[in-house]
Amino acid sequence: MKSKKRIIITGTSGFIGFHVTKQLLSEKYNLIGIDNHNNYYNPKLKRKRLSELKKFKNFKFHKINIANKKKLFNLFKLYKPYFVINLAAQAGVRYSFLNPQKYIDSNITGFTNILEAMKQYNSNKLIYASSSSVYGDCKKFPFKENYDLNPLNFYGQTKLFNEKITKIYKKHYKIDSVGLRLFTVYGPYGRPDMFIPKIIDKIKHGKSIELFNNGNHYRDFTYVKDVAKIISLLIKKFEKPNKLNVYNICCGENISIKKVIKIIENLTNRNIKIINKRFQRGDMKKTHGANKNLRKIIKTYKFTNFLHGIKKTLKTDYF
């Protein structure tokens, strides 16, 4: 029997998954968390996040790879969730050039397995993570959901696949879904391979950092706890879905990587040595999203400004 508070959430020990899970647990949802704890980065951080989640009585965890169809189906058969949130994915733009098979296994095979499990066990509500990477070399700013998409890397292409395949499952199997085009998420317990955690770590240990394109990249940074709260709001609004099936999750402002470094240097009262490197293949020079459509759903929700978000991140990860 389905529980209207029972949600399966994948990638629960990951950076975004951890914060979303914690937010929903605090709201008394019954959550079944899935993660495979792979070694893309040190699994010790994932175990640390998981230990925080296990303090909640309304949380159960299963170590499962979503690419394993049999185990995933058994889990859906056991719990028959009212709602599914997919945040499991092989992340990283540059790594996708080195090991594309991992992206196929998780982002394509694993994602399709989730949709198939939902079809099999009559679970018809899905929120999933897409990415601003789907915009690729788009030259019109800010990015709007209806713009043409041309991902520059394998990771972005797998996320675009996710968006396309959900339309098929909506048309033929009545599975409603909302995709979240996430823009450069940052915050406490961040993924070590991401730019801001790297900067914090290098400053903390007095090491130099490689900076591509002289820091002349611009990113629309989004605080992770805003993402968690927005997903919570979207769950509550899901009974009256908008015509759109994807939303930009962004502040709607962008900031240069150079400026980010200066802000962190000022807040920590330290300087970092920069090693300039040439522009990397697959990188986007600028991301800047329009959040007008999201605003129709979340109304007056106020995004965390970058300076405040960085201060909160440093308080957890640096000081």
PDB file of C-alpha atoms in Angstrom:
ATOM      1  CA  MET A   1       0.000   0.000   0.000  1.00  0.00           C
ATOM      2  CA  LYS A   2       1.355   3.407  -0.955  1.00  0.00           C
ATOM      3  CA  SER A   3       2.125   6.013   1.640  1.00  0.00           C
ATOM      4  CA  LYS A   4       1.525   9.601   0.534  1.00  0.00           C
ATOM      5  CA  LYS A   5       4.588  10.564   2.530  1.00  0.00           C
ATOM      6  CA  ARG A   6       6.808   7.764   1.187  1.00  0.00           C
ATOM      7  CA  ILE A   7       9.483   8.880  -1.234  1.00  0.00           C
ATOM      8  CA  ILE A   8      12.358   7.026  -2.850  1.00  0.00           C
ATOM      9  CA  ILE A   9      15.301   9.377  -3.317  1.00  0.00           C
ATOM     10  CA  THR A  10      18.423   8.325  -5.199  1.00  0.00           C
ATOM     11  CA  GLY A  11      21.909   9.732  -4.678  1.00  0.00           C
ATOM     12  CA  THR A  12      21.028  10.413  -1.071  1.00  0.00           C
ATOM     13  CA  SER A  13      24.660  10.401   0.120  1.00  0.00           C
ATOM     14  CA  GLY A  14      25.760  12.784  -2.615  1.00  0.00           C
ATOM     15  CA  PHE A  15      26.154  16.522  -2.192  1.00  0.00           C
ATOM     16  CA  ILE A  16      22.739  17.689  -3.388  1.00  0.00           C
ATOM     17  CA  GLY A  17      21.012  14.458  -2.391  1.00  0.00           C
ATOM     18  CA  PHE A  18      22.169  14.846   1.202  1.00  0.00           C
ATOM     19  CA  HIS A  19      20.721  18.339   1.583  1.00  0.00           C
ATOM     20  CA  VAL A  20      17.451  17.454  -0.149  1.00  0.00           C
ATOM     21  CA  THR A  21      17.052  14.331   1.979  1.00  0.00           C
ATOM     22  CA  LYS A  22      17.752  16.245   5.184  1.00  0.00           C
ATOM     23  CA  GLN A  23      15.222  18.943   4.242  1.00  0.00           C
ATOM     24  CA  LEU A  24      12.466  16.420   3.515  1.00  0.00           C
ATOM     25  CA  LEU A  25      13.211  14.350   6.613  1.00  0.00           C
ATOM     26  CA  SER A  26      12.792  17.489   8.707  1.00  0.00           C
ATOM     27  CA  GLU A  27       9.347  17.832   7.122  1.00  0.00           C
ATOM     28  CA  LYS A  28       8.439  14.304   8.292  1.00  0.00           C
ATOM     29  CA  TYR A  29       8.419  12.559   4.923  1.00  0.00           C
ATOM     30  CA  ASN A  30       9.258   8.855   5.054  1.00  0.00           C
ATOM     31  CA  LEU A  31      12.318   8.524   2.856  1.00  0.00           C
ATOM     32  CA  ILE A  32      13.994   5.499   1.333  1.00  0.00           C
ATOM     33  CA  GLY A  33      17.489   6.555   0.333  1.00  0.00           C
ATOM     34  CA  ILE A  34      19.563   4.911  -2.385  1.00  0.00           C
ATOM     35  CA  ASP A  35      23.250   5.409  -3.125  1.00  0.00           C
ATOM     36  CA  ASN A  36      26.047   3.188  -4.432  1.00  0.00           C
ATOM     37  CA  HIS A  37      28.880   5.083  -2.677  1.00  0.00           C
ATOM     38  CA  ASN A  38      31.162   4.902  -5.711  1.00  0.00           C
ATOM     39  CA  ASN A  39      34.738   6.135  -5.596  1.00  0.00           C
ATOM     40  CA  TYR A  40      34.454   9.122  -7.957  1.00  0.00           C
ATOM     41  CA  TYR A  41      35.588  11.035  -4.884  1.00  0.00           C
ATOM     42  CA  ASN A  42      36.472   9.858  -1.381  1.00  0.00           C
ATOM     43  CA  PRO A  43      33.522   7.742  -0.128  1.00  0.00           C
ATOM     44  CA  LYS A  44      34.417   8.849   3.404  1.00  0.00           C
ATOM     45  CA  LEU A  45      32.556  12.127   2.769  1.00  0.00           C
ATOM     46  CA  LYS A  46      29.511  10.194   1.569  1.00  0.00           C
ATOM     47  CA  ARG A  47      29.572   8.052   4.691  1.00  0.00           C
ATOM     48  CA  LYS A  48      29.805  11.208   6.812  1.00  0.00           C
ATOM     49  CA  ARG A  49      26.719  12.660   5.120  1.00  0.00           C
ATOM     50  CA  LEU A  50      24.884   9.354   5.495  1.00  0.00           C
ATOM     51  CA  SER A  51      25.668   9.187   9.211  1.00  0.00           C
ATOM     52  CA  GLU A  52      23.848  12.519   9.617  1.00  0.00           C
ATOM     53  CA  LEU A  53      20.798  11.202   7.780  1.00  0.00           C
ATOM     54  CA  LYS A  54      20.646   8.000   9.802  1.00  0.00           C
ATOM     55  CA  LYS A  55      19.873  10.070  12.903  1.00  0.00           C
ATOM     56  CA  PHE A  56      16.332  10.472  11.543  1.00  0.00           C
ATOM     57  CA  LYS A  57      13.857   7.721  12.407  1.00  0.00           C
ATOM     58  CA  ASN A  58      11.893   8.308   9.197  1.00  0.00           C
ATOM     59  CA  PHE A  59      14.870   7.352   7.005  1.00  0.00           C
ATOM     60  CA  LYS A  60      15.893   3.984   5.564  1.00  0.00           C
ATOM     61  CA  PHE A  61      18.970   3.426   3.423  1.00  0.00           C
ATOM     62  CA  HIS A  62      19.805   0.846   0.774  1.00  0.00           C
ATOM     63  CA  LYS A  63      23.206   0.633  -0.897  1.00  0.00           C
ATOM     64  CA  ILE A  64      22.142   0.039  -4.488  1.00  0.00           C
ATOM     65  CA  ASN A  65      23.454   0.973  -7.905  1.00  0.00           C
ATOM     66  CA  ILE A  66      20.546   2.228 -10.020  1.00  0.00           C
ATOM     67  CA  ALA A  67      22.158   0.488 -13.008  1.00  0.00           C
ATOM     68  CA  ASN A  68      21.287  -2.815 -11.274  1.00  0.00           C
ATOM     69  CA  LYS A  69      17.761  -3.288 -12.585  1.00  0.00           C
ATOM     70  CA  LYS A  70      16.903  -6.346 -10.502  1.00  0.00           C
ATOM     71  CA  LYS A  71      17.812  -4.780  -7.149  1.00  0.00           C
ATOM     72  CA  LEU A  72      16.113  -1.517  -8.064  1.00  0.00           C
ATOM     73  CA  PHE A  73      12.900  -3.291  -9.058  1.00  0.00           C
ATOM     74  CA  ASN A  74      12.903  -5.275  -5.811  1.00  0.00           C
ATOM     75  CA  LEU A  75      13.119  -2.019  -3.872  1.00  0.00           C
ATOM     76  CA  PHE A  76      10.185  -0.480  -5.742  1.00  0.00           C
ATOM     77  CA  LYS A  77       8.194  -3.668  -5.231  1.00  0.00           C
ATOM     78  CA  LEU A  78       8.864  -3.517  -1.491  1.00  0.00           C
ATOM     79  CA  TYR A  79       8.079   0.167  -0.901  1.00  0.00           C
ATOM     80  CA  LYS A  80       5.758   1.214  -3.750  1.00  0.00           C
ATOM     81  CA  PRO A  81       6.640   4.897  -3.391  1.00  0.00           C
ATOM     82  CA  TYR A  82       4.186   7.721  -3.860  1.00  0.00           C
ATOM     83  CA  PHE A  83       6.962   9.920  -5.233  1.00  0.00           C
ATOM     84  CA  VAL A  84      10.463   9.462  -6.681  1.00  0.00           C
ATOM     85  CA  ILE A  85      13.333  11.970  -6.653  1.00  0.00           C
ATOM     86  CA  ASN A  86      16.328  11.051  -8.802  1.00  0.00           C
ATOM     87  CA  LEU A  87      19.540  12.828  -7.832  1.00  0.00           C
ATOM     88  CA  ALA A  88      21.851   9.904  -8.580  1.00  0.00           C
ATOM     89  CA  ALA A  89      24.180  10.546 -11.496  1.00  0.00           C
ATOM     90  CA  GLN A  90      27.762  10.319 -12.584  1.00  0.00           C
ATOM     91  CA  ALA A  91      28.758  13.963 -12.281  1.00  0.00           C
ATOM     92  CA  GLY A  92      31.640  15.988 -13.682  1.00  0.00           C
ATOM     93  CA  VAL A  93      32.140  17.554 -17.102  1.00  0.00           C
ATOM     94  CA  ARG A  94      35.850  16.859 -17.661  1.00  0.00           C
ATOM     95  CA  TYR A  95      35.680  13.317 -16.272  1.00  0.00           C
ATOM     96  CA  SER A  96      33.033  12.485 -18.879  1.00  0.00           C
ATOM     97  CA  PHE A  97      35.713  12.682 -21.593  1.00  0.00           C
ATOM     98  CA  LEU A  98      37.878  10.198 -19.690  1.00  0.00           C
ATOM     99  CA  ASN A  99      35.287   7.618 -18.718  1.00  0.00           C
ATOM    100  CA  PRO A 100      32.066   7.922 -20.757  1.00  0.00           C
ATOM    101  CA  GLN A 101      30.944   4.402 -19.835  1.00  0.00           C
ATOM    102  CA  LYS A 102      30.285   5.459 -16.240  1.00  0.00           C
ATOM    103  CA  TYR A 103      27.925   8.143 -17.541  1.00  0.00           C
ATOM    104  CA  ILE A 104      26.105   5.618 -19.709  1.00  0.00           C
ATOM    105  CA  ASP A 105      25.717   3.229 -16.762  1.00  0.00           C
ATOM    106  CA  SER A 106      24.352   5.789 -14.308  1.00  0.00           C
ATOM    107  CA  ASN A 107      22.835   8.635 -16.299  1.00  0.00           C
ATOM    108  CA  ILE A 108      21.296   6.611 -19.117  1.00  0.00           C
ATOM    109  CA  THR A 109      20.873   2.975 -18.025  1.00  0.00           C
ATOM    110  CA  GLY A 110      20.230   3.860 -14.377  1.00  0.00           C
ATOM    111  CA  PHE A 111      17.784   6.638 -15.205  1.00  0.00           C
ATOM    112  CA  THR A 112      15.872   4.398 -17.617  1.00  0.00           C
ATOM    113  CA  ASN A 113      15.738   1.685 -14.946  1.00  0.00           C
ATOM    114  CA  ILE A 114      14.070   4.161 -12.576  1.00  0.00           C
ATOM    115  CA  LEU A 115      11.414   5.020 -15.153  1.00  0.00           C
ATOM    116  CA  GLU A 116      10.844   1.332 -15.878  1.00  0.00           C
ATOM    117  CA  ALA A 117      10.483   0.573 -12.164  1.00  0.00           C
ATOM    118  CA  MET A 118       7.987   3.411 -11.828  1.00  0.00           C
ATOM    119  CA  LYS A 119       6.008   2.039 -14.768  1.00  0.00           C
ATOM    120  CA  GLN A 120       6.061  -1.489 -13.345  1.00  0.00           C
ATOM    121  CA  TYR A 121       4.919  -0.519  -9.844  1.00  0.00           C
ATOM    122  CA  ASN A 122       2.511   2.313 -10.679  1.00  0.00           C
ATOM    123  CA  SER A 123       4.547   5.187  -9.282  1.00  0.00           C
ATOM    124  CA  ASN A 124       3.830   8.190 -11.479  1.00  0.00           C
ATOM    125  CA  LYS A 125       5.465  11.264  -9.943  1.00  0.00           C
ATOM    126  CA  LEU A 126       9.134  12.050 -10.571  1.00  0.00           C
ATOM    127  CA  ILE A 127      11.457  14.975  -9.897  1.00  0.00           C
ATOM    128  CA  TYR A 128      14.933  14.550 -11.373  1.00  0.00           C
ATOM    129  CA  ALA A 129      18.156  16.518 -11.694  1.00  0.00           C
ATOM    130  CA  SER A 130      19.055  17.805 -15.118  1.00  0.00           C
ATOM    131  CA  SER A 131      21.766  20.426 -15.595  1.00  0.00           C
ATOM    132  CA  SER A 132      22.564  23.837 -17.031  1.00  0.00           C
ATOM    133  CA  SER A 133      25.082  21.894 -19.149  1.00  0.00           C
ATOM    134  CA  VAL A 134      22.277  21.111 -21.604  1.00  0.00           C
ATOM    135  CA  TYR A 135      22.480  24.707 -22.886  1.00  0.00           C
ATOM    136  CA  GLY A 136      26.027  24.164 -24.129  1.00  0.00           C
ATOM    137  CA  ASP A 137      27.190  26.888 -26.483  1.00  0.00           C
ATOM    138  CA  CYS A 138      23.966  28.904 -26.341  1.00  0.00           C
ATOM    139  CA  LYS A 139      24.827  32.564 -26.942  1.00  0.00           C
ATOM    140  CA  LYS A 140      21.554  34.112 -25.729  1.00  0.00           C
ATOM    141  CA  PHE A 141      21.492  35.204 -22.087  1.00  0.00           C
ATOM    142  CA  PRO A 142      19.883  34.577 -19.732  1.00  0.00           C
ATOM    143  CA  PHE A 143      19.119  30.973 -20.730  1.00  0.00           C
ATOM    144  CA  LYS A 144      15.401  30.238 -21.017  1.00  0.00           C
ATOM    145  CA  GLU A 145      13.854  26.780 -20.882  1.00  0.00           C
ATOM    146  CA  ASN A 146      12.616  26.968 -24.484  1.00  0.00           C
ATOM    147  CA  TYR A 147      16.006  27.837 -26.015  1.00  0.00           C
ATOM    148  CA  ASP A 148      17.754  25.412 -28.378  1.00  0.00           C
ATOM    149  CA  LEU A 149      20.014  22.957 -26.564  1.00  0.00           C
ATOM    150  CA  ASN A 150      23.473  21.907 -27.709  1.00  0.00           C
ATOM    151  CA  PRO A 151      25.548  20.331 -24.904  1.00  0.00           C
ATOM    152  CA  LEU A 152      29.313  20.625 -25.306  1.00  0.00           C
ATOM    153  CA  ASN A 153      30.216  17.486 -23.385  1.00  0.00           C
ATOM    154  CA  PHE A 154      29.129  13.915 -22.770  1.00  0.00           C
ATOM    155  CA  TYR A 155      27.732  14.705 -19.333  1.00  0.00           C
ATOM    156  CA  GLY A 156      25.426  17.369 -20.765  1.00  0.00           C
ATOM    157  CA  GLN A 157      24.267  14.997 -23.487  1.00  0.00           C
ATOM    158  CA  THR A 158      23.239  12.380 -20.918  1.00  0.00           C
ATOM    159  CA  LYS A 159      21.211  14.998 -19.061  1.00  0.00           C
ATOM    160  CA  LEU A 160      19.512  16.034 -22.293  1.00  0.00           C
ATOM    161  CA  PHE A 161      18.682  12.359 -22.862  1.00  0.00           C
ATOM    162  CA  ASN A 162      16.989  12.314 -19.446  1.00  0.00           C
ATOM    163  CA  GLU A 163      14.794  15.244 -20.421  1.00  0.00           C
ATOM    164  CA  LYS A 164      13.800  13.661 -23.728  1.00  0.00           C
ATOM    165  CA  ILE A 165      13.014  10.199 -22.424  1.00  0.00           C
ATOM    166  CA  THR A 166      10.712  11.498 -19.676  1.00  0.00           C
ATOM    167  CA  LYS A 167       8.483  12.912 -22.409  1.00  0.00           C
ATOM    168  CA  ILE A 168       8.075   9.400 -23.825  1.00  0.00           C
ATOM    169  CA  TYR A 169       7.127   7.987 -20.422  1.00  0.00           C
ATOM    170  CA  LYS A 170       4.656  10.829 -19.929  1.00  0.00           C
ATOM    171  CA  LYS A 171       2.985  10.226 -23.288  1.00  0.00           C
ATOM    172  CA  HIS A 172       2.778   6.442 -23.141  1.00  0.00           C
ATOM    173  CA  TYR A 173       2.768   5.583 -19.419  1.00  0.00           C
ATOM    174  CA  LYS A 174       1.343   8.721 -17.742  1.00  0.00           C
ATOM    175  CA  ILE A 175       4.425   9.294 -15.594  1.00  0.00           C
ATOM    176  CA  ASP A 176       4.536  12.981 -14.672  1.00  0.00           C
ATOM    177  CA  SER A 177       7.990  14.423 -14.228  1.00  0.00           C
ATOM    178  CA  VAL A 178       9.742  17.694 -13.522  1.00  0.00           C
ATOM    179  CA  GLY A 179      13.369  18.163 -14.544  1.00  0.00           C
ATOM    180  CA  LEU A 180      15.602  20.601 -12.691  1.00  0.00           C
ATOM    181  CA  ARG A 181      18.262  22.343 -14.741  1.00  0.00           C
ATOM    182  CA  LEU A 182      20.598  22.998 -11.847  1.00  0.00           C
ATOM    183  CA  PHE A 183      23.058  25.876 -12.143  1.00  0.00           C
ATOM    184  CA  THR A 184      26.429  25.479 -10.351  1.00  0.00           C
ATOM    185  CA  VAL A 185      25.255  24.356  -6.935  1.00  0.00           C
ATOM    186  CA  TYR A 186      27.525  25.123  -3.958  1.00  0.00           C
ATOM    187  CA  GLY A 187      27.333  24.916  -0.177  1.00  0.00           C
ATOM    188  CA  PRO A 188      28.413  22.897   2.886  1.00  0.00           C
ATOM    189  CA  TYR A 189      29.673  19.327   2.387  1.00  0.00           C
ATOM    190  CA  GLY A 190      30.354  20.092  -1.289  1.00  0.00           C
ATOM    191  CA  ARG A 191      31.794  17.677  -3.821  1.00  0.00           C
ATOM    192  CA  PRO A 192      35.613  17.919  -3.623  1.00  0.00           C
ATOM    193  CA  ASP A 193      36.053  18.081  -7.408  1.00  0.00           C
ATOM    194  CA  MET A 194      33.891  21.213  -7.710  1.00  0.00           C
ATOM    195  CA  PHE A 195      35.430  24.661  -7.980  1.00  0.00           C
ATOM    196  CA  ILE A 196      34.426  26.252  -4.661  1.00  0.00           C
ATOM    197  CA  PRO A 197      35.368  23.249  -2.470  1.00  0.00           C
ATOM    198  CA  LYS A 198      38.681  23.102  -4.349  1.00  0.00           C
ATOM    199  CA  ILE A 199      39.386  26.771  -3.658  1.00  0.00           C
ATOM    200  CA  ILE A 200      38.515  26.357   0.026  1.00  0.00           C
ATOM    201  CA  ASP A 201      40.734  23.290   0.342  1.00  0.00           C
ATOM    202  CA  LYS A 202      43.710  24.909  -1.421  1.00  0.00           C
ATOM    203  CA  ILE A 203      43.516  28.066   0.701  1.00  0.00           C
ATOM    204  CA  LYS A 204      43.138  25.998   3.853  1.00  0.00           C
ATOM    205  CA  HIS A 205      46.292  24.007   3.087  1.00  0.00           C
ATOM    206  CA  GLY A 206      48.317  26.802   1.485  1.00  0.00           C
ATOM    207  CA  LYS A 207      48.423  25.201  -1.958  1.00  0.00           C
ATOM    208  CA  SER A 208      48.146  26.676  -5.444  1.00  0.00           C
ATOM    209  CA  ILE A 209      45.180  26.112  -7.741  1.00  0.00           C
ATOM    210  CA  GLU A 210      44.910  25.708 -11.496  1.00  0.00           C
ATOM    211  CA  LEU A 211      42.704  28.372 -13.050  1.00  0.00           C
ATOM    212  CA  PHE A 212      41.394  27.878 -16.562  1.00  0.00           C
ATOM    213  CA  ASN A 213      40.915  30.706 -19.066  1.00  0.00           C
ATOM    214  CA  ASN A 214      42.425  33.171 -16.538  1.00  0.00           C
ATOM    215  CA  GLY A 215      39.276  32.909 -14.439  1.00  0.00           C
ATOM    216  CA  ASN A 216      37.199  34.556 -17.150  1.00  0.00           C
ATOM    217  CA  HIS A 217      34.341  32.130 -16.710  1.00  0.00           C
ATOM    218  CA  TYR A 218      30.998  33.280 -15.369  1.00  0.00           C
ATOM    219  CA  ARG A 219      28.644  31.085 -13.370  1.00  0.00           C
ATOM    220  CA  ASP A 220      25.129  31.423 -12.008  1.00  0.00           C
ATOM    221  CA  PHE A 221      25.769  30.036  -8.508  1.00  0.00           C
ATOM    222  CA  THR A 222      22.911  28.424  -6.578  1.00  0.00           C
ATOM    223  CA  TYR A 223      23.079  27.683  -2.848  1.00  0.00           C
ATOM    224  CA  VAL A 224      22.380  24.021  -2.130  1.00  0.00           C
ATOM    225  CA  LYS A 225      19.858  24.634   0.649  1.00  0.00           C
ATOM    226  CA  ASP A 226      17.822  26.735  -1.772  1.00  0.00           C
ATOM    227  CA  VAL A 227      17.735  23.726  -4.097  1.00  0.00           C
ATOM    228  CA  ALA A 228      16.513  21.527  -1.235  1.00  0.00           C
ATOM    229  CA  LYS A 229      13.743  23.947  -0.279  1.00  0.00           C
ATOM    230  CA  ILE A 230      12.674  24.427  -3.893  1.00  0.00           C
ATOM    231  CA  ILE A 231      12.340  20.665  -4.362  1.00  0.00           C
ATOM    232  CA  SER A 232      10.198  20.566  -1.224  1.00  0.00           C
ATOM    233  CA  LEU A 233       7.976  23.306  -2.676  1.00  0.00           C
ATOM    234  CA  LEU A 234       7.737  21.502  -6.014  1.00  0.00           C
ATOM    235  CA  ILE A 235       6.565  18.302  -4.315  1.00  0.00           C
ATOM    236  CA  LYS A 236       3.750  20.219  -2.683  1.00  0.00           C
ATOM    237  CA  LYS A 237       2.827  21.917  -5.979  1.00  0.00           C
ATOM    238  CA  PHE A 238       3.049  18.724  -8.018  1.00  0.00           C
ATOM    239  CA  GLU A 239      -0.679  18.023  -7.888  1.00  0.00           C
ATOM    240  CA  LYS A 240      -1.147  20.986 -10.232  1.00  0.00           C
ATOM    241  CA  PRO A 241       1.791  20.637 -12.622  1.00  0.00           C
ATOM    242  CA  ASN A 242       2.650  23.494 -14.966  1.00  0.00           C
ATOM    243  CA  LYS A 243       2.769  22.905 -18.711  1.00  0.00           C
ATOM    244  CA  LEU A 244       6.562  23.033 -18.507  1.00  0.00           C
ATOM    245  CA  ASN A 245       8.339  19.826 -17.575  1.00  0.00           C
ATOM    246  CA  VAL A 246      11.749  21.434 -16.914  1.00  0.00           C
ATOM    247  CA  TYR A 247      12.770  24.452 -14.847  1.00  0.00           C
ATOM    248  CA  ASN A 248      15.959  26.436 -14.466  1.00  0.00           C
ATOM    249  CA  ILE A 249      17.033  26.271 -10.826  1.00  0.00           C
ATOM    250  CA  CYS A 250      19.159  29.378 -10.512  1.00  0.00           C
ATOM    251  CA  CYS A 251      19.448  32.763  -8.868  1.00  0.00           C
ATOM    252  CA  GLY A 252      19.340  34.539 -12.209  1.00  0.00           C
ATOM    253  CA  GLU A 253      22.657  36.310 -11.605  1.00  0.00           C
ATOM    254  CA  ASN A 254      26.184  35.385 -12.568  1.00  0.00           C
ATOM    255  CA  ILE A 255      29.610  36.092 -11.183  1.00  0.00           C
ATOM    256  CA  SER A 256      33.124  35.620 -12.551  1.00  0.00           C
ATOM    257  CA  ILE A 257      35.422  32.936 -11.205  1.00  0.00           C
ATOM    258  CA  LYS A 258      38.010  35.678 -10.582  1.00  0.00           C
ATOM    259  CA  LYS A 259      35.586  37.485  -8.313  1.00  0.00           C
ATOM    260  CA  VAL A 260      34.721  34.290  -6.439  1.00  0.00           C
ATOM    261  CA  ILE A 261      38.406  33.808  -5.629  1.00  0.00           C
ATOM    262  CA  LYS A 262      38.717  37.389  -4.380  1.00  0.00           C
ATOM    263  CA  ILE A 263      35.651  37.009  -2.165  1.00  0.00           C
ATOM    264  CA  ILE A 264      36.971  33.819  -0.580  1.00  0.00           C
ATOM    265  CA  GLU A 265      40.444  35.340  -0.122  1.00  0.00           C
ATOM    266  CA  ASN A 266      38.921  38.347   1.645  1.00  0.00           C
ATOM    267  CA  LEU A 267      36.709  36.234   3.910  1.00  0.00           C
ATOM    268  CA  THR A 268      39.570  33.922   4.924  1.00  0.00           C
ATOM    269  CA  ASN A 269      42.189  36.698   5.024  1.00  0.00           C
ATOM    270  CA  ARG A 270      44.465  34.563   2.875  1.00  0.00           C
ATOM    271  CA  ASN A 271      45.804  34.678  -0.669  1.00  0.00           C
ATOM    272  CA  ILE A 272      45.986  31.791  -3.072  1.00  0.00           C
ATOM    273  CA  LYS A 273      48.624  31.175  -5.725  1.00  0.00           C
ATOM    274  CA  ILE A 274      47.111  30.872  -9.201  1.00  0.00           C
ATOM    275  CA  ILE A 275      48.482  28.677 -11.991  1.00  0.00           C
ATOM    276  CA  ASN A 276      46.823  29.785 -15.223  1.00  0.00           C
ATOM    277  CA  LYS A 277      45.811  27.093 -17.696  1.00  0.00           C
ATOM    278  CA  ARG A 278      44.275  27.268 -21.138  1.00  0.00           C
ATOM    279  CA  PHE A 279      40.553  26.859 -21.740  1.00  0.00           C
ATOM    280  CA  GLN A 280      39.347  23.282 -21.240  1.00  0.00           C
ATOM    281  CA  ARG A 281      37.351  21.378 -23.843  1.00  0.00           C
ATOM    282  CA  GLY A 282      33.715  20.915 -22.960  1.00  0.00           C
ATOM    283  CA  ASP A 283      33.626  23.891 -20.586  1.00  0.00           C
ATOM    284  CA  MET A 284      30.991  26.592 -20.892  1.00  0.00           C
ATOM    285  CA  LYS A 285      32.378  30.136 -20.737  1.00  0.00           C
ATOM    286  CA  LYS A 286      29.234  31.511 -19.167  1.00  0.00           C
ATOM    287  CA  THR A 287      26.069  30.272 -17.510  1.00  0.00           C
ATOM    288  CA  HIS A 288      23.245  32.631 -16.678  1.00  0.00           C
ATOM    289  CA  GLY A 289      19.721  31.330 -16.219  1.00  0.00           C
ATOM    290  CA  ALA A 290      16.300  32.952 -16.301  1.00  0.00           C
ATOM    291  CA  ASN A 291      14.108  31.798 -13.402  1.00  0.00           C
ATOM    292  CA  LYS A 292      10.846  33.503 -14.389  1.00  0.00           C
ATOM    293  CA  ASN A 293       9.035  30.192 -14.920  1.00  0.00           C
ATOM    294  CA  LEU A 294      10.265  28.829 -11.607  1.00  0.00           C
ATOM    295  CA  ARG A 295       9.053  32.007  -9.902  1.00  0.00           C
ATOM    296  CA  LYS A 296       5.505  31.184 -11.007  1.00  0.00           C
ATOM    297  CA  ILE A 297       5.742  28.084  -8.828  1.00  0.00           C
ATOM    298  CA  ILE A 298       7.820  29.225  -5.842  1.00  0.00           C
ATOM    299  CA  LYS A 299       6.358  32.757  -5.799  1.00  0.00           C
ATOM    300  CA  THR A 300       8.184  34.968  -3.310  1.00  0.00           C
ATOM    301  CA  TYR A 301      10.905  32.513  -2.257  1.00  0.00           C
ATOM    302  CA  LYS A 302      14.111  34.495  -1.716  1.00  0.00           C
ATOM    303  CA  PHE A 303      17.346  32.981  -2.991  1.00  0.00           C
ATOM    304  CA  THR A 304      20.436  33.120  -0.803  1.00  0.00           C
ATOM    305  CA  ASN A 305      22.787  35.785  -2.126  1.00  0.00           C
ATOM    306  CA  PHE A 306      26.249  34.578  -3.028  1.00  0.00           C
ATOM    307  CA  LEU A 307      28.175  36.368  -0.271  1.00  0.00           C
ATOM    308  CA  HIS A 308      25.871  35.008   2.433  1.00  0.00           C
ATOM    309  CA  GLY A 309      26.012  31.508   0.945  1.00  0.00           C
ATOM    310  CA  ILE A 310      29.796  31.529   0.797  1.00  0.00           C
ATOM    311  CA  LYS A 311      30.007  32.677   4.414  1.00  0.00           C
ATOM    312  CA  LYS A 312      27.804  29.757   5.497  1.00  0.00           C
ATOM    313  CA  THR A 313      29.847  27.353   3.375  1.00  0.00           C
ATOM    314  CA  LEU A 314      33.131  28.550   4.860  1.00  0.00           C
ATOM    315  CA  LYS A 315      31.732  28.268   8.378  1.00  0.00           C
ATOM    316  CA  THR A 316      31.181  24.543   7.797  1.00  0.00           C
ATOM    317  CA  ASP A 317      34.033  23.608   5.474  1.00  0.00           C
ATOM    318  CA  TYR A 318      36.870  25.987   6.375  1.00  0.00           C
ATOM    319  CA  PHE A 319      36.777  27.517   9.839  1.00  0.00           C
TER     320      PHE A 319
END
